[in-house]
Amino acid sequence: MTAPAQAFSSRPDRIVGIGAVFVAVLPLSTDIVLVALPVIAGSFGTALAGGHQIMSVFVIGLAVAHLFVGALADRFGRRPVALAGFGLYTLASLAAMGAPSLEALLVARFVQGLSGACGPILMRAMVRDTVAPAATSRRLALTGTLSGVAPLLAPTVGILVAQAFGWQSSFAVLTLYGAITFVLVFWLMPETLAARSAAVNYISLDVVRSLFTERGFLFGSFAMAMGYGGLFAWISTGSYFLSTRTGLDPLVISLVFAAGSLCFMLGGVVAMRLHVAPEQTIRLGAMIGATGGFLALILALAFPDQPWFCVPIMLFYCSWGIIQPPAINIAMRHHPGIAGKASALLGLVQLGGGVMLSWIVVALGAGPFSLGLMLVSTAAILLATQFTRRPRA
């Protein structure tokens, strides 16, 4: 391990703090605009489909970046890639703020996702660089819990600034976040990569084959894709569903999403407290999520103009906080030599699966179908745990 990496690993609070700032870029970039989506889409003369595009094109950019960000991080190091990524993210956020058309906004959002992907990719790689495998799940859970502060505040901040200064102000907040993170990386982040690759080795078919033939990576990536699919289908259509079907005020809707983020954080705390095998933790989370999805769907169908279904949705948020850390651990624990590529491919599967599942929900008309996907996705994860056994020591 290099001297910088040793210094970094001796300060667990620093890797947790910077990792939380990094991974928060994803939920912050989505949650700060999700409640204002009807306003943004309406200003460009579109509705549900346009609003969903504003969300999904960002996630597509995130997914595409996973094809090369990990390889660049393995070749040039974590710190240079972080500087380049957050510098570009700041510029893309600035472009989104001044977008004159929906098409220009979509391009800016794609670049936002493309550059912002360095956050979650580098967080996972830095944890793998500096943390022993046995402690990885708890460290990831702590990082995810701290990063949950951003989506906890983002929906309310987003709608308040949008109502006061226009929807462009939401992207002004993201511009500021990108700039602050760039400065944070420049001044406080040392390098954690012990040995850099001799060349830029992008994800090859051989790497893909080796990862997807390993049971742990296959199961972990499946759990990540299904869990995020259920979440993204809800957050990309939920504001429309709540405003048109239940008539809730936008500020109240923002509090619903903020409450969801709080439950996600609580789920991360539960994941940290559990001292069982990662597979058992995922099984517990999936049971909680399937219960929440089932109850939410029943209430939405029984009381279509009432927001009672929002209560059991909180169980799904909690389940995602429980499932995510051990799923990442299971997927990456046997691939230390290609941690960057494994992290990248894991993110690609998670985000790509999430977008594809959300498209199905939008094609069906959103509404209760997004709640049904919560049930189906977590039930699928629960079923998959029955075919996954903890590797022998």
mmCIF file of C-alpha atoms in Angstrom:
data_model
loop_
_atom_site.group_PDB
_atom_site.id
_atom_site.type_symbol
_atom_site.label_atom_id
_atom_site.label_comp_id
_atom_site.label_asym_id
_atom_site.label_seq_id
_atom_site.Cartn_x
_atom_site.Cartn_y
_atom_site.Cartn_z
ATOM 1 C CA MET A 1 0.000 0.000 0.000
ATOM 2 C CA THR A 2 1.328 3.466 -0.822
ATOM 3 C CA ALA A 3 2.004 6.075 1.823
ATOM 4 C CA PRO A 4 -1.054 8.157 0.914
ATOM 5 C CA ALA A 5 -3.238 5.095 1.084
ATOM 6 C CA GLN A 6 -1.830 4.198 4.487
ATOM 7 C CA ALA A 7 -2.512 7.708 5.794
ATOM 8 C CA PHE A 8 -5.988 7.588 4.445
ATOM 9 C CA SER A 9 -6.858 4.163 5.803
ATOM 10 C CA SER A 10 -5.655 5.246 9.257
ATOM 11 C CA ARG A 11 -8.397 7.904 9.270
ATOM 12 C CA PRO A 12 -11.687 6.034 8.838
ATOM 13 C CA ASP A 13 -13.666 9.166 9.575
ATOM 14 C CA ARG A 14 -12.150 10.857 6.530
ATOM 15 C CA ILE A 15 -12.919 8.067 4.071
ATOM 16 C CA VAL A 16 -16.463 7.846 5.416
ATOM 17 C CA GLY A 17 -16.964 11.607 5.170
ATOM 18 C CA ILE A 18 -15.578 12.038 1.662
ATOM 19 C CA GLY A 19 -17.300 8.852 0.519
ATOM 20 C CA ALA A 20 -20.626 10.172 1.795
ATOM 21 C CA VAL A 21 -20.154 13.439 -0.108
ATOM 22 C CA PHE A 22 -19.289 11.473 -3.242
ATOM 23 C CA VAL A 23 -22.214 9.059 -3.181
ATOM 24 C CA ALA A 24 -24.699 11.810 -2.255
ATOM 25 C CA VAL A 25 -24.314 13.309 -5.733
ATOM 26 C CA LEU A 26 -26.671 10.673 -7.161
ATOM 27 C CA PRO A 27 -29.689 11.122 -4.845
ATOM 28 C CA LEU A 28 -29.086 14.871 -4.599
ATOM 29 C CA SER A 29 -29.136 15.275 -8.389
ATOM 30 C CA THR A 30 -32.434 13.438 -8.623
ATOM 31 C CA ASP A 31 -34.239 14.382 -5.418
ATOM 32 C CA ILE A 32 -33.670 18.127 -5.633
ATOM 33 C CA VAL A 33 -35.618 18.271 -8.910
ATOM 34 C CA LEU A 34 -38.156 15.478 -8.490
ATOM 35 C CA VAL A 35 -40.848 17.510 -6.700
ATOM 36 C CA ALA A 36 -40.396 20.365 -9.202
ATOM 37 C CA LEU A 37 -40.670 18.006 -12.201
ATOM 38 C CA PRO A 38 -44.269 19.023 -13.041
ATOM 39 C CA VAL A 39 -43.187 22.685 -13.028
ATOM 40 C CA ILE A 40 -40.051 22.052 -15.111
ATOM 41 C CA ALA A 41 -41.853 19.851 -17.612
ATOM 42 C CA GLY A 42 -44.772 22.294 -17.813
ATOM 43 C CA SER A 43 -42.457 25.194 -18.634
ATOM 44 C CA PHE A 44 -41.337 23.264 -21.725
ATOM 45 C CA GLY A 45 -44.859 22.184 -22.701
ATOM 46 C CA THR A 46 -44.624 18.529 -21.690
ATOM 47 C CA ALA A 47 -45.945 16.364 -18.855
ATOM 48 C CA LEU A 48 -45.216 12.917 -17.376
ATOM 49 C CA ALA A 49 -43.092 11.646 -20.272
ATOM 50 C CA GLY A 50 -40.937 14.774 -20.348
ATOM 51 C CA GLY A 51 -40.512 14.792 -16.590
ATOM 52 C CA HIS A 52 -39.473 11.153 -16.644
ATOM 53 C CA GLN A 53 -36.934 11.931 -19.386
ATOM 54 C CA ILE A 54 -35.369 14.635 -17.211
ATOM 55 C CA MET A 55 -34.810 12.007 -14.534
ATOM 56 C CA SER A 56 -33.936 9.010 -16.689
ATOM 57 C CA VAL A 57 -31.433 10.750 -18.984
ATOM 58 C CA PHE A 58 -29.386 11.641 -15.897
ATOM 59 C CA VAL A 59 -29.354 8.008 -14.823
ATOM 60 C CA ILE A 60 -28.474 6.891 -18.376
ATOM 61 C CA GLY A 61 -25.454 9.195 -18.218
ATOM 62 C CA LEU A 62 -24.498 7.624 -14.905
ATOM 63 C CA ALA A 63 -24.814 4.152 -16.409
ATOM 64 C CA VAL A 64 -22.737 4.958 -19.517
ATOM 65 C CA ALA A 65 -19.954 6.445 -17.401
ATOM 66 C CA HIS A 66 -19.604 3.141 -15.582
ATOM 67 C CA LEU A 67 -18.116 1.711 -18.778
ATOM 68 C CA PHE A 68 -14.939 3.777 -18.442
ATOM 69 C CA VAL A 69 -14.727 5.643 -15.102
ATOM 70 C CA GLY A 70 -13.566 2.572 -13.200
ATOM 71 C CA ALA A 71 -10.833 1.878 -15.766
ATOM 72 C CA LEU A 72 -9.647 5.490 -15.605
ATOM 73 C CA ALA A 73 -9.608 5.338 -11.804
ATOM 74 C CA ASP A 74 -7.515 2.144 -11.899
ATOM 75 C CA ARG A 75 -5.057 3.741 -14.334
ATOM 76 C CA PHE A 76 -4.709 7.340 -13.140
ATOM 77 C CA GLY A 77 -5.827 7.017 -9.533
ATOM 78 C CA ARG A 78 -8.947 7.963 -7.594
ATOM 79 C CA ARG A 79 -8.028 11.605 -6.946
ATOM 80 C CA PRO A 80 -7.424 12.844 -10.543
ATOM 81 C CA VAL A 81 -10.632 11.201 -11.745
ATOM 82 C CA ALA A 82 -12.566 12.795 -8.881
ATOM 83 C CA LEU A 83 -11.211 16.250 -9.767
ATOM 84 C CA ALA A 84 -12.094 15.859 -13.449
ATOM 85 C CA GLY A 85 -15.496 14.387 -12.697
ATOM 86 C CA PHE A 86 -16.706 16.995 -10.239
ATOM 87 C CA GLY A 87 -15.262 19.814 -12.331
ATOM 88 C CA LEU A 88 -17.326 18.657 -15.316
ATOM 89 C CA TYR A 89 -20.358 18.078 -13.089
ATOM 90 C CA THR A 90 -20.217 21.706 -11.938
ATOM 91 C CA LEU A 91 -20.131 22.963 -15.541
ATOM 92 C CA ALA A 92 -22.998 20.656 -16.579
ATOM 93 C CA SER A 93 -25.125 21.867 -13.660
ATOM 94 C CA LEU A 94 -24.450 25.437 -14.727
ATOM 95 C CA ALA A 95 -25.546 24.576 -18.279
ATOM 96 C CA ALA A 96 -28.752 22.972 -16.990
ATOM 97 C CA MET A 97 -29.537 26.114 -15.030
ATOM 98 C CA GLY A 98 -29.471 28.172 -18.225
ATOM 99 C CA ALA A 99 -31.031 25.605 -20.588
ATOM 100 C CA PRO A 100 -33.276 27.392 -23.152
ATOM 101 C CA SER A 101 -35.155 24.235 -24.217
ATOM 102 C CA LEU A 102 -36.053 20.771 -23.043
ATOM 103 C CA GLU A 103 -33.521 19.266 -25.456
ATOM 104 C CA ALA A 104 -30.718 21.441 -24.047
ATOM 105 C CA LEU A 105 -31.737 20.517 -20.517
ATOM 106 C CA LEU A 106 -31.676 16.816 -21.391
ATOM 107 C CA VAL A 107 -28.153 17.129 -22.837
ATOM 108 C CA ALA A 108 -26.965 18.938 -19.705
ATOM 109 C CA ARG A 109 -28.598 16.314 -17.494
ATOM 110 C CA PHE A 110 -26.880 13.532 -19.452
ATOM 111 C CA VAL A 111 -23.480 15.181 -18.911
ATOM 112 C CA GLN A 112 -24.379 15.684 -15.250
ATOM 113 C CA GLY A 113 -24.914 11.955 -14.929
ATOM 114 C CA LEU A 114 -21.830 11.127 -16.980
ATOM 115 C CA SER A 115 -19.583 13.205 -14.713
ATOM 116 C CA GLY A 116 -21.417 12.639 -11.434
ATOM 117 C CA ALA A 117 -20.893 8.886 -11.799
ATOM 118 C CA CYS A 118 -17.389 9.323 -10.413
ATOM 119 C CA GLY A 119 -18.965 9.827 -6.977
ATOM 120 C CA PRO A 120 -20.500 6.411 -6.271
ATOM 121 C CA ILE A 121 -17.886 4.551 -8.362
ATOM 122 C CA LEU A 122 -14.946 6.087 -6.534
ATOM 123 C CA MET A 123 -16.630 5.702 -3.146
ATOM 124 C CA ARG A 124 -16.948 1.933 -3.618
ATOM 125 C CA ALA A 125 -13.407 1.671 -4.978
ATOM 126 C CA MET A 126 -11.917 3.728 -2.095
ATOM 127 C CA VAL A 127 -13.659 1.552 0.472
ATOM 128 C CA ARG A 128 -12.314 -1.538 -1.271
ATOM 129 C CA ASP A 129 -8.822 0.066 -1.337
ATOM 130 C CA THR A 130 -8.663 0.752 2.375
ATOM 131 C CA VAL A 131 -11.095 -1.442 4.306
ATOM 132 C CA ALA A 132 -10.771 -5.119 5.200
ATOM 133 C CA PRO A 133 -13.465 -7.284 3.541
ATOM 134 C CA ALA A 134 -14.976 -8.257 6.909
ATOM 135 C CA ALA A 135 -15.683 -4.600 7.732
ATOM 136 C CA THR A 136 -16.817 -3.526 4.265
ATOM 137 C CA SER A 137 -20.568 -3.909 4.746
ATOM 138 C CA ARG A 138 -20.588 -1.813 7.922
ATOM 139 C CA ARG A 139 -18.370 0.876 6.385
ATOM 140 C CA LEU A 140 -20.579 1.052 3.280
ATOM 141 C CA ALA A 141 -23.678 1.210 5.456
ATOM 142 C CA LEU A 142 -22.222 4.093 7.475
ATOM 143 C CA THR A 143 -21.240 5.952 4.301
ATOM 144 C CA GLY A 144 -24.694 5.423 2.813
ATOM 145 C CA THR A 145 -26.397 6.551 6.012
ATOM 146 C CA LEU A 146 -24.400 9.794 6.146
ATOM 147 C CA SER A 147 -25.017 10.435 2.450
ATOM 148 C CA GLY A 148 -28.734 10.082 3.182
ATOM 149 C CA VAL A 149 -28.677 13.559 4.730
ATOM 150 C CA ALA A 150 -28.603 15.038 1.195
ATOM 151 C CA PRO A 151 -31.810 13.403 -0.102
ATOM 152 C CA LEU A 152 -33.400 14.040 3.293
ATOM 153 C CA LEU A 153 -33.120 17.790 2.702
ATOM 154 C CA ALA A 154 -33.056 17.931 -1.109
ATOM 155 C CA PRO A 155 -36.794 17.597 -1.948
ATOM 156 C CA THR A 156 -37.841 20.365 0.438
ATOM 157 C CA VAL A 157 -34.948 22.637 -0.535
ATOM 158 C CA GLY A 158 -35.678 21.965 -4.197
ATOM 159 C CA ILE A 159 -39.352 22.924 -4.081
ATOM 160 C CA LEU A 160 -38.744 25.942 -1.829
ATOM 161 C CA VAL A 161 -36.082 27.458 -4.089
ATOM 162 C CA ALA A 162 -38.090 26.540 -7.208
ATOM 163 C CA GLN A 163 -41.181 28.297 -5.859
ATOM 164 C CA ALA A 164 -39.179 31.341 -4.757
ATOM 165 C CA PHE A 165 -36.735 31.755 -7.659
ATOM 166 C CA GLY A 166 -37.910 29.440 -10.448
ATOM 167 C CA TRP A 167 -36.933 25.886 -11.334
ATOM 168 C CA GLN A 168 -33.492 27.021 -12.539
ATOM 169 C CA SER A 169 -32.508 27.646 -8.927
ATOM 170 C CA SER A 170 -32.594 23.896 -8.258
ATOM 171 C CA PHE A 171 -29.688 23.494 -10.658
ATOM 172 C CA ALA A 172 -27.944 26.471 -9.062
ATOM 173 C CA VAL A 173 -27.865 24.442 -5.840
ATOM 174 C CA LEU A 174 -26.321 21.505 -7.733
ATOM 175 C CA THR A 175 -23.745 23.843 -9.276
ATOM 176 C CA LEU A 176 -22.751 24.992 -5.805
ATOM 177 C CA TYR A 177 -22.573 21.400 -4.552
ATOM 178 C CA GLY A 178 -20.317 20.391 -7.437
ATOM 179 C CA ALA A 179 -18.005 23.345 -6.855
ATOM 180 C CA ILE A 180 -17.722 22.694 -3.105
ATOM 181 C CA THR A 181 -17.011 18.992 -3.723
ATOM 182 C CA PHE A 182 -14.296 19.889 -6.241
ATOM 183 C CA VAL A 183 -12.595 22.073 -3.627
ATOM 184 C CA LEU A 184 -13.005 19.313 -1.021
ATOM 185 C CA VAL A 185 -11.275 16.808 -3.304
ATOM 186 C CA PHE A 186 -8.489 19.266 -4.151
ATOM 187 C CA TRP A 187 -7.639 20.072 -0.524
ATOM 188 C CA LEU A 188 -8.529 16.978 1.495
ATOM 189 C CA MET A 189 -8.525 13.840 -0.635
ATOM 190 C CA PRO A 190 -5.253 11.890 -0.886
ATOM 191 C CA GLU A 191 -4.763 8.958 -3.236
ATOM 192 C CA THR A 192 -5.947 5.540 -2.003
ATOM 193 C CA LEU A 193 -4.934 3.341 -4.934
ATOM 194 C CA ALA A 194 -1.893 1.239 -4.030
ATOM 195 C CA ALA A 195 -0.729 0.333 -7.543
ATOM 196 C CA ARG A 196 -1.945 1.939 -10.747
ATOM 197 C CA SER A 197 -2.568 -0.038 -13.923
ATOM 198 C CA ALA A 198 0.073 0.290 -16.613
ATOM 199 C CA ALA A 199 -2.576 1.210 -19.172
ATOM 200 C CA VAL A 200 -6.261 2.146 -19.361
ATOM 201 C CA ASN A 201 -7.918 -1.248 -19.278
ATOM 202 C CA TYR A 202 -11.558 -0.802 -20.096
ATOM 203 C CA ILE A 203 -14.133 -3.407 -19.173
ATOM 204 C CA SER A 204 -13.550 -6.260 -21.593
ATOM 205 C CA LEU A 205 -15.771 -9.178 -22.441
ATOM 206 C CA ASP A 206 -13.427 -11.412 -20.457
ATOM 207 C CA VAL A 207 -13.894 -9.235 -17.356
ATOM 208 C CA VAL A 208 -17.663 -9.206 -17.842
ATOM 209 C CA ARG A 209 -17.670 -12.967 -18.253
ATOM 210 C CA SER A 210 -15.526 -13.564 -15.185
ATOM 211 C CA LEU A 211 -17.694 -11.313 -13.016
ATOM 212 C CA PHE A 212 -21.029 -12.693 -14.148
ATOM 213 C CA THR A 213 -19.899 -16.281 -13.758
ATOM 214 C CA GLU A 214 -19.106 -15.619 -10.099
ATOM 215 C CA ARG A 215 -22.215 -16.247 -8.030
ATOM 216 C CA GLY A 216 -21.602 -13.445 -5.553
ATOM 217 C CA PHE A 217 -21.320 -10.730 -8.199
ATOM 218 C CA LEU A 218 -24.321 -12.098 -10.074
ATOM 219 C CA PHE A 219 -26.505 -12.064 -6.973
ATOM 220 C CA GLY A 220 -25.241 -8.696 -5.692
ATOM 221 C CA SER A 221 -25.785 -6.948 -9.024
ATOM 222 C CA PHE A 222 -29.256 -8.498 -9.376
ATOM 223 C CA ALA A 223 -30.242 -7.241 -5.933
ATOM 224 C CA MET A 224 -28.907 -3.759 -6.732
ATOM 225 C CA ALA A 225 -30.754 -3.586 -10.074
ATOM 226 C CA MET A 226 -34.087 -4.781 -8.717
ATOM 227 C CA GLY A 227 -33.958 -2.624 -5.595
ATOM 228 C CA TYR A 228 -32.979 0.524 -7.463
ATOM 229 C CA GLY A 229 -35.551 -0.240 -10.169
ATOM 230 C CA GLY A 230 -38.339 -0.200 -7.618
ATOM 231 C CA LEU A 231 -37.019 3.015 -6.086
ATOM 232 C CA PHE A 232 -36.381 4.892 -9.346
ATOM 233 C CA ALA A 233 -39.772 3.994 -10.801
ATOM 234 C CA TRP A 234 -41.336 5.643 -7.761
ATOM 235 C CA ILE A 235 -39.170 8.762 -7.495
ATOM 236 C CA SER A 236 -39.430 9.520 -11.237
ATOM 237 C CA THR A 237 -43.244 9.322 -11.301
ATOM 238 C CA GLY A 238 -44.313 9.760 -7.658
ATOM 239 C CA SER A 239 -44.623 13.557 -7.720
ATOM 240 C CA TYR A 240 -47.104 13.326 -10.612
ATOM 241 C CA PHE A 241 -49.028 10.540 -8.909
ATOM 242 C CA LEU A 242 -49.293 12.421 -5.624
ATOM 243 C CA SER A 243 -50.219 15.776 -7.173
ATOM 244 C CA THR A 244 -52.780 14.512 -9.695
ATOM 245 C CA ARG A 245 -54.369 11.617 -7.771
ATOM 246 C CA THR A 246 -54.302 12.904 -4.199
ATOM 247 C CA GLY A 247 -54.017 16.668 -4.710
ATOM 248 C CA LEU A 248 -51.220 17.089 -2.176
ATOM 249 C CA ASP A 249 -49.399 20.415 -2.045
ATOM 250 C CA PRO A 250 -45.871 20.319 -3.549
ATOM 251 C CA LEU A 251 -44.326 21.166 -0.184
ATOM 252 C CA VAL A 252 -46.158 18.251 1.444
ATOM 253 C CA ILE A 253 -45.001 15.999 -1.400
ATOM 254 C CA SER A 254 -41.420 17.074 -0.729
ATOM 255 C CA LEU A 255 -41.859 16.032 2.904
ATOM 256 C CA VAL A 256 -43.052 12.594 1.764
ATOM 257 C CA PHE A 257 -39.844 12.090 -0.202
ATOM 258 C CA ALA A 258 -37.788 13.523 2.670
ATOM 259 C CA ALA A 259 -39.426 11.025 5.036
ATOM 260 C CA GLY A 260 -38.452 8.280 2.590
ATOM 261 C CA SER A 261 -34.834 9.392 2.728
ATOM 262 C CA LEU A 262 -34.967 9.316 6.532
ATOM 263 C CA CYS A 263 -36.256 5.740 6.391
ATOM 264 C CA PHE A 264 -33.428 4.879 3.986
ATOM 265 C CA MET A 265 -30.966 6.184 6.558
ATOM 266 C CA LEU A 266 -32.643 4.128 9.276
ATOM 267 C CA GLY A 267 -32.279 1.088 7.064
ATOM 268 C CA GLY A 268 -28.556 1.791 6.799
ATOM 269 C CA VAL A 269 -28.334 1.954 10.595
ATOM 270 C CA VAL A 270 -30.055 -1.432 10.815
ATOM 271 C CA ALA A 271 -27.571 -2.868 8.296
ATOM 272 C CA MET A 272 -24.683 -1.585 10.437
ATOM 273 C CA ARG A 273 -26.113 -3.079 13.625
ATOM 274 C CA LEU A 274 -26.704 -6.538 12.219
ATOM 275 C CA HIS A 275 -23.871 -9.007 12.833
ATOM 276 C CA VAL A 276 -25.030 -11.717 10.455
ATOM 277 C CA ALA A 277 -24.001 -12.887 7.007
ATOM 278 C CA PRO A 278 -24.650 -10.347 4.214
ATOM 279 C CA GLU A 279 -27.065 -12.771 2.570
ATOM 280 C CA GLN A 280 -29.183 -12.874 5.731
ATOM 281 C CA THR A 281 -29.209 -9.071 5.900
ATOM 282 C CA ILE A 282 -30.471 -8.885 2.324
ATOM 283 C CA ARG A 283 -33.144 -11.460 3.064
ATOM 284 C CA LEU A 284 -34.435 -9.358 5.974
ATOM 285 C CA GLY A 285 -34.430 -6.199 3.844
ATOM 286 C CA ALA A 286 -36.261 -7.903 1.008
ATOM 287 C CA MET A 287 -38.960 -9.197 3.356
ATOM 288 C CA ILE A 288 -39.514 -5.680 4.704
ATOM 289 C CA GLY A 289 -39.597 -4.195 1.192
ATOM 290 C CA ALA A 290 -42.021 -6.773 -0.176
ATOM 291 C CA THR A 291 -44.338 -6.163 2.783
ATOM 292 C CA GLY A 292 -44.237 -2.415 2.193
ATOM 293 C CA GLY A 293 -44.840 -2.765 -1.546
ATOM 294 C CA PHE A 294 -47.793 -5.091 -1.001
ATOM 295 C CA LEU A 295 -49.465 -2.836 1.576
ATOM 296 C CA ALA A 296 -48.860 0.297 -0.518
ATOM 297 C CA LEU A 297 -50.427 -1.309 -3.587
ATOM 298 C CA ILE A 298 -53.476 -2.502 -1.635
ATOM 299 C CA LEU A 299 -54.057 0.942 -0.096
ATOM 300 C CA ALA A 300 -53.593 2.744 -3.432
ATOM 301 C CA LEU A 301 -56.178 0.519 -5.080
ATOM 302 C CA ALA A 302 -58.611 0.663 -2.166
ATOM 303 C CA PHE A 303 -58.317 4.442 -1.622
ATOM 304 C CA PRO A 304 -57.195 5.873 -5.001
ATOM 305 C CA ASP A 305 -57.632 9.542 -4.045
ATOM 306 C CA GLN A 306 -56.016 9.286 -0.601
ATOM 307 C CA PRO A 307 -52.286 9.328 0.234
ATOM 308 C CA TRP A 308 -52.441 6.530 2.812
ATOM 309 C CA PHE A 309 -50.246 4.333 0.619
ATOM 310 C CA CYS A 310 -47.309 6.651 1.405
ATOM 311 C CA VAL A 311 -47.032 5.123 4.873
ATOM 312 C CA PRO A 312 -46.024 1.570 3.823
ATOM 313 C CA ILE A 313 -43.787 3.016 1.086
ATOM 314 C CA MET A 314 -41.512 4.005 3.954
ATOM 315 C CA LEU A 315 -40.907 0.297 4.566
ATOM 316 C CA PHE A 316 -39.565 0.015 1.014
ATOM 317 C CA TYR A 317 -37.180 2.927 1.568
ATOM 318 C CA CYS A 318 -35.972 1.248 4.752
ATOM 319 C CA SER A 319 -35.464 -2.041 2.931
ATOM 320 C CA TRP A 320 -33.302 -0.375 0.270
ATOM 321 C CA GLY A 321 -31.092 1.047 3.017
ATOM 322 C CA ILE A 322 -30.711 -2.463 4.435
ATOM 323 C CA ILE A 323 -30.150 -4.265 1.121
ATOM 324 C CA GLN A 324 -27.669 -1.945 -0.607
ATOM 325 C CA PRO A 325 -24.516 -2.251 1.606
ATOM 326 C CA PRO A 326 -24.396 -6.061 1.820
ATOM 327 C CA ALA A 327 -25.295 -6.362 -1.868
ATOM 328 C CA ILE A 328 -22.263 -4.225 -2.780
ATOM 329 C CA ASN A 329 -20.101 -6.262 -0.414
ATOM 330 C CA ILE A 330 -21.225 -9.596 -1.848
ATOM 331 C CA ALA A 331 -20.692 -8.398 -5.416
ATOM 332 C CA MET A 332 -17.166 -7.048 -4.863
ATOM 333 C CA ARG A 333 -15.603 -9.111 -2.078
ATOM 334 C CA HIS A 334 -13.890 -11.635 -4.377
ATOM 335 C CA HIS A 335 -12.502 -9.114 -6.896
ATOM 336 C CA PRO A 336 -9.853 -6.960 -5.172
ATOM 337 C CA GLY A 337 -7.601 -6.892 -8.247
ATOM 338 C CA ILE A 338 -10.280 -5.286 -10.424
ATOM 339 C CA ALA A 339 -12.171 -3.305 -7.796
ATOM 340 C CA GLY A 340 -12.627 -0.311 -10.105
ATOM 341 C CA LYS A 341 -14.063 -2.391 -12.943
ATOM 342 C CA ALA A 342 -16.218 -4.471 -10.601
ATOM 343 C CA SER A 343 -17.607 -1.289 -9.037
ATOM 344 C CA ALA A 344 -18.261 0.181 -12.472
ATOM 345 C CA LEU A 345 -20.042 -2.875 -13.838
ATOM 346 C CA LEU A 346 -22.076 -3.157 -10.647
ATOM 347 C CA GLY A 347 -23.224 0.438 -11.030
ATOM 348 C CA LEU A 348 -23.993 -0.078 -14.714
ATOM 349 C CA VAL A 349 -26.263 -3.028 -13.926
ATOM 350 C CA GLN A 350 -27.927 -1.179 -11.047
ATOM 351 C CA LEU A 351 -28.650 2.016 -12.970
ATOM 352 C CA GLY A 352 -29.427 0.392 -16.304
ATOM 353 C CA GLY A 353 -31.823 -2.024 -14.660
ATOM 354 C CA GLY A 354 -33.473 0.798 -12.759
ATOM 355 C CA VAL A 355 -34.097 2.884 -15.875
ATOM 356 C CA MET A 356 -35.459 -0.043 -17.877
ATOM 357 C CA LEU A 357 -37.865 -1.031 -15.122
ATOM 358 C CA SER A 358 -39.061 2.577 -14.755
ATOM 359 C CA TRP A 359 -39.728 2.801 -18.514
ATOM 360 C CA ILE A 360 -42.056 -0.175 -18.190
ATOM 361 C CA VAL A 361 -43.928 1.596 -15.387
ATOM 362 C CA VAL A 362 -44.267 4.837 -17.403
ATOM 363 C CA ALA A 363 -45.462 2.880 -20.452
ATOM 364 C CA LEU A 364 -48.169 1.324 -18.284
ATOM 365 C CA GLY A 365 -49.244 4.747 -17.022
ATOM 366 C CA ALA A 366 -47.262 4.932 -13.750
ATOM 367 C CA GLY A 367 -49.611 5.318 -10.745
ATOM 368 C CA PRO A 368 -50.160 2.027 -8.874
ATOM 369 C CA PHE A 369 -47.800 0.224 -11.263
ATOM 370 C CA SER A 370 -44.812 1.909 -9.568
ATOM 371 C CA LEU A 371 -46.043 0.527 -6.233
ATOM 372 C CA GLY A 372 -46.483 -2.892 -7.782
ATOM 373 C CA LEU A 373 -42.877 -2.800 -8.939
ATOM 374 C CA MET A 374 -41.749 -2.244 -5.343
ATOM 375 C CA LEU A 375 -43.454 -5.513 -4.445
ATOM 376 C CA VAL A 376 -42.178 -7.427 -7.474
ATOM 377 C CA SER A 377 -38.582 -6.203 -7.198
ATOM 378 C CA THR A 378 -38.118 -6.995 -3.515
ATOM 379 C CA ALA A 379 -39.967 -10.298 -3.856
ATOM 380 C CA ALA A 380 -37.529 -11.207 -6.658
ATOM 381 C CA ILE A 381 -34.567 -10.371 -4.402
ATOM 382 C CA LEU A 382 -36.081 -12.465 -1.611
ATOM 383 C CA LEU A 383 -36.523 -15.379 -4.006
ATOM 384 C CA ALA A 384 -32.929 -15.024 -5.241
ATOM 385 C CA THR A 385 -31.580 -15.309 -1.682
ATOM 386 C CA GLN A 386 -32.943 -18.846 -1.571
ATOM 387 C CA PHE A 387 -30.452 -19.835 -4.259
ATOM 388 C CA THR A 388 -27.449 -18.076 -2.720
ATOM 389 C CA ARG A 389 -25.432 -19.619 0.044
ATOM 390 C CA ARG A 390 -22.663 -18.039 2.003
ATOM 391 C CA PRO A 391 -19.291 -19.203 0.657
ATOM 392 C CA ARG A 392 -17.418 -21.596 2.890
ATOM 393 C CA ALA A 393 -14.504 -20.181 4.822
#
